[in-house]
Coordinates of C-alpha atoms in Angstrom, one line a residue:
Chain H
X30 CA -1.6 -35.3 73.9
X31 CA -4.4 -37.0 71.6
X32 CA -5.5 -34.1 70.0
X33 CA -1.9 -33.3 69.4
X34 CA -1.4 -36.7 67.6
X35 CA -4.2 -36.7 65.8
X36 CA -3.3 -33.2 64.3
X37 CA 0.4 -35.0 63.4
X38 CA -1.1 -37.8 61.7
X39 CA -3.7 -35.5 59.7
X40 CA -0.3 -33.8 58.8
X41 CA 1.0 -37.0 57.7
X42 CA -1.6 -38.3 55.9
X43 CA -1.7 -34.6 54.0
X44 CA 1.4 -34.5 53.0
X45 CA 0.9 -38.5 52.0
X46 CA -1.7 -37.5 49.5
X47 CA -0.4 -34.4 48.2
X48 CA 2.8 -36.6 47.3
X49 CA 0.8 -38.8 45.6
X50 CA -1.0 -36.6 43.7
X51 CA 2.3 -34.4 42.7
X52 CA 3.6 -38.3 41.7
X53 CA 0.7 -39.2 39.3
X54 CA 1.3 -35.4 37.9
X55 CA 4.7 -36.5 37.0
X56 CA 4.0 -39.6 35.8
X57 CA 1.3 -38.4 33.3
X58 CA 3.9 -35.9 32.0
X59 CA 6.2 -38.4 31.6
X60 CA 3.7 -40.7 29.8
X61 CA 3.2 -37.9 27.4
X62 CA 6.8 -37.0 27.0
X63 CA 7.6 -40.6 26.4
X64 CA 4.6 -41.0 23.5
X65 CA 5.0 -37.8 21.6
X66 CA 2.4 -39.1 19.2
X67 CA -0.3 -38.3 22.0
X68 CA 0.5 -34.6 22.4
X69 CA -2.7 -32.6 23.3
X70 CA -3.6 -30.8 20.4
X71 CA -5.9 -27.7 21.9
X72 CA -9.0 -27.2 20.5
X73 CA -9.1 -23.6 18.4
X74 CA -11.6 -21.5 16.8
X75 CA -11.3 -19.1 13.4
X76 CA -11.6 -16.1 16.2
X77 CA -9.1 -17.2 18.3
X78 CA -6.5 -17.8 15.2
X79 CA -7.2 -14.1 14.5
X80 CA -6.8 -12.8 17.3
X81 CA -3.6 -14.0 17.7
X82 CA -2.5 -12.3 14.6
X83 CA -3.1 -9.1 16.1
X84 CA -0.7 -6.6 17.3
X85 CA -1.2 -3.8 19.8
X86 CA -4.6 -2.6 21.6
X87 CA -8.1 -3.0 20.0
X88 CA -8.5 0.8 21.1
X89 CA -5.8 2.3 19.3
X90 CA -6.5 5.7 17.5
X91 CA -5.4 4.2 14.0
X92 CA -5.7 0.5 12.7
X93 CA -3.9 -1.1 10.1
X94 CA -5.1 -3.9 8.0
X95 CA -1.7 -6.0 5.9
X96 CA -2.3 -8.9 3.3
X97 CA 0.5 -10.2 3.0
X98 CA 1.9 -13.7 1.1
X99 CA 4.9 -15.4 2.9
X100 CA 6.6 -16.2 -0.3
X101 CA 6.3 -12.2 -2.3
X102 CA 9.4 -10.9 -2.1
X103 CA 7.8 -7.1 -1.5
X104 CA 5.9 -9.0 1.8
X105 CA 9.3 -9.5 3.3
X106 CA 10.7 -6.0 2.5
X107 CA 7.5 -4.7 4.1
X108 CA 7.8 -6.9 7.3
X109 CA 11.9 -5.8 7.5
X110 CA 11.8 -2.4 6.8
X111 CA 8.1 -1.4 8.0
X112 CA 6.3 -3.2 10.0
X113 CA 9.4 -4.3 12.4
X114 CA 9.8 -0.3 13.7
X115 CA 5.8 0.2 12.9
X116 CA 5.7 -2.8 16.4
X117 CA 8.7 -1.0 18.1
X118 CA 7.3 2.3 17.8
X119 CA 3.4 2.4 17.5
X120 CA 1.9 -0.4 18.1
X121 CA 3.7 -0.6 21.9
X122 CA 2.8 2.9 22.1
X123 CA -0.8 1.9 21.8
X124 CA -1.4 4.2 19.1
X125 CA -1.4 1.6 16.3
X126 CA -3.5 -1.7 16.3
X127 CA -1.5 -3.9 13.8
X128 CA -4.0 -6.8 12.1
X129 CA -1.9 -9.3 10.1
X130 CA -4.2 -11.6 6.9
X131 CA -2.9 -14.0 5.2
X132 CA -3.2 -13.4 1.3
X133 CA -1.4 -16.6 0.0
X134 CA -1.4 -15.8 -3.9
X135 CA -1.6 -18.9 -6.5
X136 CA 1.8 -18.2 -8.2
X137 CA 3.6 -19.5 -5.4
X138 CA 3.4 -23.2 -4.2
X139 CA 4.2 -23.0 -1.0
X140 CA 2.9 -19.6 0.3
X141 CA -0.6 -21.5 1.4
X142 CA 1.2 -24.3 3.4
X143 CA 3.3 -21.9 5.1
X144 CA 0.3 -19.6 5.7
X145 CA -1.3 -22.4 7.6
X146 CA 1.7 -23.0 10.2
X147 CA 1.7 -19.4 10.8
X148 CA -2.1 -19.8 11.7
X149 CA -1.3 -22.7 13.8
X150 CA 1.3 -20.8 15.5
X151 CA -1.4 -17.8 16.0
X152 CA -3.2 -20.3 17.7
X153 CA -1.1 -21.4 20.4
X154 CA 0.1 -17.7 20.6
X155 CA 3.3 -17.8 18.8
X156 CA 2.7 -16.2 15.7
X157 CA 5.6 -13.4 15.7
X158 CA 8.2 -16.2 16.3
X159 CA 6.5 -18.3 13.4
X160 CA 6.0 -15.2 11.0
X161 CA 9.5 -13.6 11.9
X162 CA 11.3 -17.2 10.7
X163 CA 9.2 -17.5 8.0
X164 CA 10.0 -13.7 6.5
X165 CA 13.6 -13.8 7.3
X166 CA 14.2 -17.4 5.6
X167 CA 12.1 -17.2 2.7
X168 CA 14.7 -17.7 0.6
X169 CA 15.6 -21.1 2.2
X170 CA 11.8 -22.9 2.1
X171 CA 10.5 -21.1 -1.4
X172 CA 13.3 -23.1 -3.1
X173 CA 12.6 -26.1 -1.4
X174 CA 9.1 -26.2 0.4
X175 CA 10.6 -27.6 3.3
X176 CA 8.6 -25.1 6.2
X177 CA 8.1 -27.3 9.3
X178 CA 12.0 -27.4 9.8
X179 CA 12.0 -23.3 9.4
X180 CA 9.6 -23.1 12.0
X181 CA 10.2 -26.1 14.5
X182 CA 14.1 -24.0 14.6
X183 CA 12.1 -21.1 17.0
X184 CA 9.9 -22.9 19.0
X185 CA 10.0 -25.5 21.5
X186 CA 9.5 -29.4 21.0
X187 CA 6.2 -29.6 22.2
X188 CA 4.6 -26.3 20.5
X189 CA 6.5 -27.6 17.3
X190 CA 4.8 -30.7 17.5
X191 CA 1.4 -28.9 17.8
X192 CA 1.8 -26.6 15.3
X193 CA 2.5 -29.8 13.1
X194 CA -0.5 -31.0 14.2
X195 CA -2.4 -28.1 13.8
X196 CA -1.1 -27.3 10.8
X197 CA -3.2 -30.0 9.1
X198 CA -6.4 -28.7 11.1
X199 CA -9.8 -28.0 8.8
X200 CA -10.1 -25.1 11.4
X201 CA -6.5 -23.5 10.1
X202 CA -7.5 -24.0 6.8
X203 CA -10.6 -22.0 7.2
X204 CA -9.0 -19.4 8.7
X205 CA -6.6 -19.0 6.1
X206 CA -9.3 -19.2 3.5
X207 CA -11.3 -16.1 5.6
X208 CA -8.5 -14.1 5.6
X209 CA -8.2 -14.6 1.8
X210 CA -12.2 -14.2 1.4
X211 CA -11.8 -11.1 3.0
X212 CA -9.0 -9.8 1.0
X213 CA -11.2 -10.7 -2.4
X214 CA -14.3 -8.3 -0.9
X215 CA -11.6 -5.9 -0.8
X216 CA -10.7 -6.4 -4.4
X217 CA -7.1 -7.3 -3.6
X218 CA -5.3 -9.0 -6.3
X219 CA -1.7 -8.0 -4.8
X220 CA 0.6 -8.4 -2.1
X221 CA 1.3 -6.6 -0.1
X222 CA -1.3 -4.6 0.5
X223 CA -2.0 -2.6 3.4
X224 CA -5.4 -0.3 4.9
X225 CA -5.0 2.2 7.1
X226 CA -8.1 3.1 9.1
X227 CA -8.4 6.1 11.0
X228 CA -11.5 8.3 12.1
X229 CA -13.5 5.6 9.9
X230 CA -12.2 6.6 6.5
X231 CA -9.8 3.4 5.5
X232 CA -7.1 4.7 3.1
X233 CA -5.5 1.3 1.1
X234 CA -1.9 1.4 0.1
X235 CA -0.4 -1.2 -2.3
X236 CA 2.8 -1.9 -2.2
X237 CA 6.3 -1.2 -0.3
X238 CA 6.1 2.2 1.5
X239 CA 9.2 3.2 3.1
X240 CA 9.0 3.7 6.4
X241 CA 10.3 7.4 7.4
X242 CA 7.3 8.0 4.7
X243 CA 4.8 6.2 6.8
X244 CA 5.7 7.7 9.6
X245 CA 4.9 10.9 8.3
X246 CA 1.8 9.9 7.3
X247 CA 0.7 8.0 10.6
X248 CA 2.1 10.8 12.5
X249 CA -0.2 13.6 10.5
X250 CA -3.2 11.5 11.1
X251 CA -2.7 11.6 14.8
X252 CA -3.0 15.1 14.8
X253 CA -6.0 15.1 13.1
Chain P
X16 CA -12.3 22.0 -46.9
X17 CA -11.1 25.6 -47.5
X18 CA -8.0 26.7 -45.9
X19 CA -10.3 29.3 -43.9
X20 CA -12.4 26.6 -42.7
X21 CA -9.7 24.2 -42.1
X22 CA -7.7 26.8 -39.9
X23 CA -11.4 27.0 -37.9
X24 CA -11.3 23.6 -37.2
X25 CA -7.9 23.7 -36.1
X26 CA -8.9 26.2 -33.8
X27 CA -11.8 24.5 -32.6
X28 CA -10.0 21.1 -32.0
X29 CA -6.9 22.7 -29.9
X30 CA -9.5 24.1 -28.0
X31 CA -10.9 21.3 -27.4
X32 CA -7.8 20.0 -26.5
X33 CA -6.4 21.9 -23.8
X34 CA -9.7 22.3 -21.8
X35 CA -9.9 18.4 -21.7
X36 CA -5.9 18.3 -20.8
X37 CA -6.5 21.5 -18.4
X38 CA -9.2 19.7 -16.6
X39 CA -7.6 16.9 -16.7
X40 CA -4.8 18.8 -14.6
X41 CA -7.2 20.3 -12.5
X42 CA -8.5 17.1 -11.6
X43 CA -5.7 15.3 -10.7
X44 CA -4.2 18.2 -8.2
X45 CA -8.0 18.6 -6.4
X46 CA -7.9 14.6 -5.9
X47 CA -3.9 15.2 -4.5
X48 CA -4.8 17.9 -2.3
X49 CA -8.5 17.5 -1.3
X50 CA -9.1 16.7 2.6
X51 CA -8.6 12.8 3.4
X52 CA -12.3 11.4 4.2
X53 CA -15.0 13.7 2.9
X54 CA -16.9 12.5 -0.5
X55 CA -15.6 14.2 -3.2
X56 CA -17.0 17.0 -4.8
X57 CA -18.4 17.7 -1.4
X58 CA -18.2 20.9 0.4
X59 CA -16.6 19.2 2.6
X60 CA -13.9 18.1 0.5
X61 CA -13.0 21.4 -0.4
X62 CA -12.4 23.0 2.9
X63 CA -8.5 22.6 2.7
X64 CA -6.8 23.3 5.8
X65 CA -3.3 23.2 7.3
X66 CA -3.8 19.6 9.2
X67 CA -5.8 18.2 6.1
X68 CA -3.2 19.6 3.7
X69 CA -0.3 17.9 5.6
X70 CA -2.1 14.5 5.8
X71 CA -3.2 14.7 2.2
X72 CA 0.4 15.6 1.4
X73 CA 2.0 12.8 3.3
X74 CA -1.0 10.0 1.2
X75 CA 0.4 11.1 -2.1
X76 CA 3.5 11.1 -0.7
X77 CA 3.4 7.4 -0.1
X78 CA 2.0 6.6 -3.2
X79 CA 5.3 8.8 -5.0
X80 CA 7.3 6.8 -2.8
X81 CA 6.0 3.3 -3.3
X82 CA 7.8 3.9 -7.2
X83 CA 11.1 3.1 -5.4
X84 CA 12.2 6.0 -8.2
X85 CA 13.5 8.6 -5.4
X86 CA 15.5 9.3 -1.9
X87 CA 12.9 10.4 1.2
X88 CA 13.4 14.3 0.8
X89 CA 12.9 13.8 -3.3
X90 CA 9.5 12.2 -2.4
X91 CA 8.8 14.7 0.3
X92 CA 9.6 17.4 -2.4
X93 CA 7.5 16.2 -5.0
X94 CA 4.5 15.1 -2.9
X95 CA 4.5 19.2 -1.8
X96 CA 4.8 20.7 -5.1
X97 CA 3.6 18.6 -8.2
X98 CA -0.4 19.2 -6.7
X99 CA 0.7 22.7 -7.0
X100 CA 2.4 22.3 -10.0
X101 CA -0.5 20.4 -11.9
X102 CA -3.3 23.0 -11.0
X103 CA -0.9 25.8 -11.9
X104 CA -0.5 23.8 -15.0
X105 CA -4.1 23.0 -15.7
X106 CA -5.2 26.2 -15.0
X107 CA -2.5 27.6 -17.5
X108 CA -3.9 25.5 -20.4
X109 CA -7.6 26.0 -19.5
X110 CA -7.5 29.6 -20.1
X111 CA -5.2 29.3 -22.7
X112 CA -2.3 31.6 -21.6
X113 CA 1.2 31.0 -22.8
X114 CA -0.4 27.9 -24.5
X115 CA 2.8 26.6 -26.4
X116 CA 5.0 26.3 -23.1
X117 CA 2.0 25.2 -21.1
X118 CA 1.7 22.2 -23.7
X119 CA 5.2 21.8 -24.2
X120 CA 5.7 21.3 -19.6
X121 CA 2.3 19.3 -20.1
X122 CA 4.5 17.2 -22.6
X123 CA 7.3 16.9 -20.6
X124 CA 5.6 16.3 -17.4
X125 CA 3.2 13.2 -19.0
X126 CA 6.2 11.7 -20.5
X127 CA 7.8 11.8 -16.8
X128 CA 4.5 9.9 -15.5
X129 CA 4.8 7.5 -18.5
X130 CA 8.4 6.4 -17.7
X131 CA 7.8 6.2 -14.0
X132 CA 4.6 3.9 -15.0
X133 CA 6.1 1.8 -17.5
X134 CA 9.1 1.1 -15.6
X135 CA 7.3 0.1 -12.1
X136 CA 4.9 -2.2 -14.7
X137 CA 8.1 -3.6 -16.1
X138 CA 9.5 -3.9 -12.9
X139 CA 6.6 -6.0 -11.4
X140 CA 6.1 -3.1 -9.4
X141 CA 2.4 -3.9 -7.6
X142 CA 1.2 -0.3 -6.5
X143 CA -1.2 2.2 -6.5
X144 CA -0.8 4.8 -9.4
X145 CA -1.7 7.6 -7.4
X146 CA -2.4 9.3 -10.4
X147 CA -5.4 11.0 -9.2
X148 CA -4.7 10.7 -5.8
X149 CA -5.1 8.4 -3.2
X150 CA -7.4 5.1 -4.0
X151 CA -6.7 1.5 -5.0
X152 CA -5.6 1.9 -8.4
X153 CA -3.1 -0.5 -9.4
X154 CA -0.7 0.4 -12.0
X155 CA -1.8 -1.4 -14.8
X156 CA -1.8 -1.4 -18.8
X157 CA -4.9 0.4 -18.3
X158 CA -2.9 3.3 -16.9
X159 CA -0.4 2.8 -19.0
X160 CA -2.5 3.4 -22.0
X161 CA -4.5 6.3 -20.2
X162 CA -1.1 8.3 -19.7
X163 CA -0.2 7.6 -23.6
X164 CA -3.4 9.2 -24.9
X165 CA -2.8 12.0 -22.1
X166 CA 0.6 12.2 -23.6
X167 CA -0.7 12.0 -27.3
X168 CA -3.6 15.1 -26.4
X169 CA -0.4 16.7 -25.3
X170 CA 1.4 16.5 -28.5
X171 CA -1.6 17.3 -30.0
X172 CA -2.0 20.7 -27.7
X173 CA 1.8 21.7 -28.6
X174 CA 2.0 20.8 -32.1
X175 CA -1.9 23.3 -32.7
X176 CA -0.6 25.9 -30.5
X177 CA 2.7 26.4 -32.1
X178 CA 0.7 26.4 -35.6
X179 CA -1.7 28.3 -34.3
X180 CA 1.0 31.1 -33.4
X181 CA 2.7 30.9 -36.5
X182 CA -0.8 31.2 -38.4
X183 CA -1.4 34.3 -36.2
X184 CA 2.0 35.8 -37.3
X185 CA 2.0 35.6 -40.4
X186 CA -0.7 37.9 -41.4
X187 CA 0.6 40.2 -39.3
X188 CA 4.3 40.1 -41.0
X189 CA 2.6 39.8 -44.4
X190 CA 0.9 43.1 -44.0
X191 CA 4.2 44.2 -42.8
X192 CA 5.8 43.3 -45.8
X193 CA 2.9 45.1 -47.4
X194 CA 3.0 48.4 -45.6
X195 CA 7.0 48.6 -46.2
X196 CA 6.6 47.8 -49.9
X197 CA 3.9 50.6 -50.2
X198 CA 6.4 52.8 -48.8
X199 CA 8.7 52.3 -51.3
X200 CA 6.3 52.5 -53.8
X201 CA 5.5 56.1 -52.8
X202 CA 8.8 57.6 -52.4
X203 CA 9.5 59.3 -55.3
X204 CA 13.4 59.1 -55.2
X205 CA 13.6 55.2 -55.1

């Protein structure tokens, strides 16, 4: 009879703490909810921007390399009419591993600010949704520079907010200036630029290729 | 200069001429249709095969396409046959066979690349030439001044040869002339 009281208290006095402790849980979210000003900006490194530019598996047979510039006109026919299907159709077939640099070009003003929220966005892994809204309305934020609104439209509150945040990171900066670094080595002068790499031998195309071409081309180096 | 020694140098000059625009030619096809990924010049990169020909093929065929000039099966088309075409072609003005239609396609076929060039350059058109085959070479005024002189030696090919032919004929017809008129001079009842 003891024993068995002693187990209902111990019940009690579980299920007294766990309530607690699911209560102080709340009541830190709502904190943060009610001071948006103290959203948790995570902590990101140059690699881990990077990686979440990537597309596919690391092990696929073929890899392709695209510089692009948010602003070129050429950039946003290449991300509609190529490298849309190039997703649907190779890169979730594992056969192509997609790596997106930023190659923000000096002629346009706002191609490096809007480079940096789509590194921000890599780094809270939402870089599609960031670089689809940022292809599909250039129009709208070349004419007037206004890019957080663009973006903030396809993400939530919070990951807006820290892709603000981030946006103004020295870490995003520097990842944007790697990408561009990179490029440079290359000798790339032009957007877009693409390099395919397969079997070693890295083949550079400049330019909008369509993409029933392409897919000629990818499909005669897998049966290499 | 006598006209004897002038008609030499002629000679010598066209000669000149077409090898340089037949190598040229030759050039261009080997870099169009040479295996992807072997250093050129390499035994290697002479080995063409079905597979290698096909991917080769489908490289220049992005860089035709990347003009914006032509539909899919146009590209296709001239991605499969202009190699072809250009080694035919360079081969045709190397040994010197036919020389005043060879120069007068060359011509044609230069003034082609020319438009193509200018207008992508006017266009603001950033892509690879793929003049020579695949590689980062970005139409520039560079190229566009390397396809002129091509087009100029061109001229320069057709204008000797045709010359050159005419020059050949008419000793030929003179002696005709000749031969005729020393047949009339010899029959008695003219």
């Amino acid at each position: 009879m003891v024993s068995q009281l002693n187990r209902s208290l111990k019940r009690a006095l579980g299920l007294a703490t766990a309530l607690v402790i699911a209560g102080f849980g709340v009541s830190a979210n709502a904190r943060i909810h009610r001071d948006p000003g103290q959203t948790a900006i995570p902590q990101v490194t140059v690699q881990q921007i990077e990686a979440g530019k990537t597309f596919g598996i690391k092990t696929a047979p073929i890899r392709i390399d695209t510089y692009t510039d948010f602003e070129c006109p050429h950039c946003q026919d290449l991300y509609e009419t190529v490298l849309e299907p190039l997703i649907n159709d190779y890169v979730s077939s594992g056969k192509v591993y997609l790596v997106d640099h930023d190659f923000p070009l000096p002629m346009h003003p706002y191609a490096k600010i809007a480079a940096y929220y789509a590194d921000a966005a890599a780094a809270i892994g939402r870089f599609p949704q960031v670089q689809q809204a940022l292809f599909i309305h250039q129009a709208q934020w070349a004419a007037t520079g206004k890019i957080e609104p663009i973006v903030a439209a396809v993400l939530s509150p919070a990951k807006a907010k820290e892709v603000e945040e981030l946006e103004k990171s020295p870490v995003v900066h520097a990842a944007v200036q790697h990408d561009v670094e990179q490029g440079q080595a290359l000798g790339i002068d032009e957007t877009p630029t693409m390099y395919i790499t397969h079997g070693g031998h890295r083949t550079p195309i400049i330019g909008v290729v369509s993409y029933p071409i392409l897919r000629g081309y990818l499909d005669a180096l897998l049966r290499q | 200069m006598t006209p004897a020694s002038r008609s030499r140098l002629r000679r010598c000059l066209l000669i000149l001429g077409r090898v340089a625009l037949g190598l040229v030619f030759i050039f261009a096809a080997y870099g169009k249709l040479r295996p992807i990924g072997p250093a050129p010049f390499t035994a290697a990169s002479f080995e063409i095969t079905g597979s290698s020909l096909s991917l080769s093929t489908m490289t220049f065929a992005m860089e035709v396409d990347s003009y914006h000039m032509l539909p899919t099966w146009g590209v296709m088309f001239v991605a499969r046959v202009l190699p072809w075409f250009e080694l035919g072609l360079g081969l045709l003005l190397l040994s010197g066979i036919a020389l005043r239609w060879a120069g007068l396609i060359t011509m044609g076929l230069v003034a082609v690349f020319l438009t193509a060039i200018v207008h992508s350059y006017i266009g603001g058109l950033q892509i690879n030439c793929g003049c020579f085959g695949p590689g980062a070479e970005p139409v520039s005024k560079l190229t566009i001044l390397r396809d002129s002189s091509f087009f100029a030696l061109a001229t320069g090919v057709t204008i000797g040869a045709f010359f050159d032919t005419r020059a050949k004929r008419k000793p030929s017809s003179e002696a005709a002339t000749a031969q005729v008129e020393g047949a009339v001079s010899a029959d008695p009842g003219a």
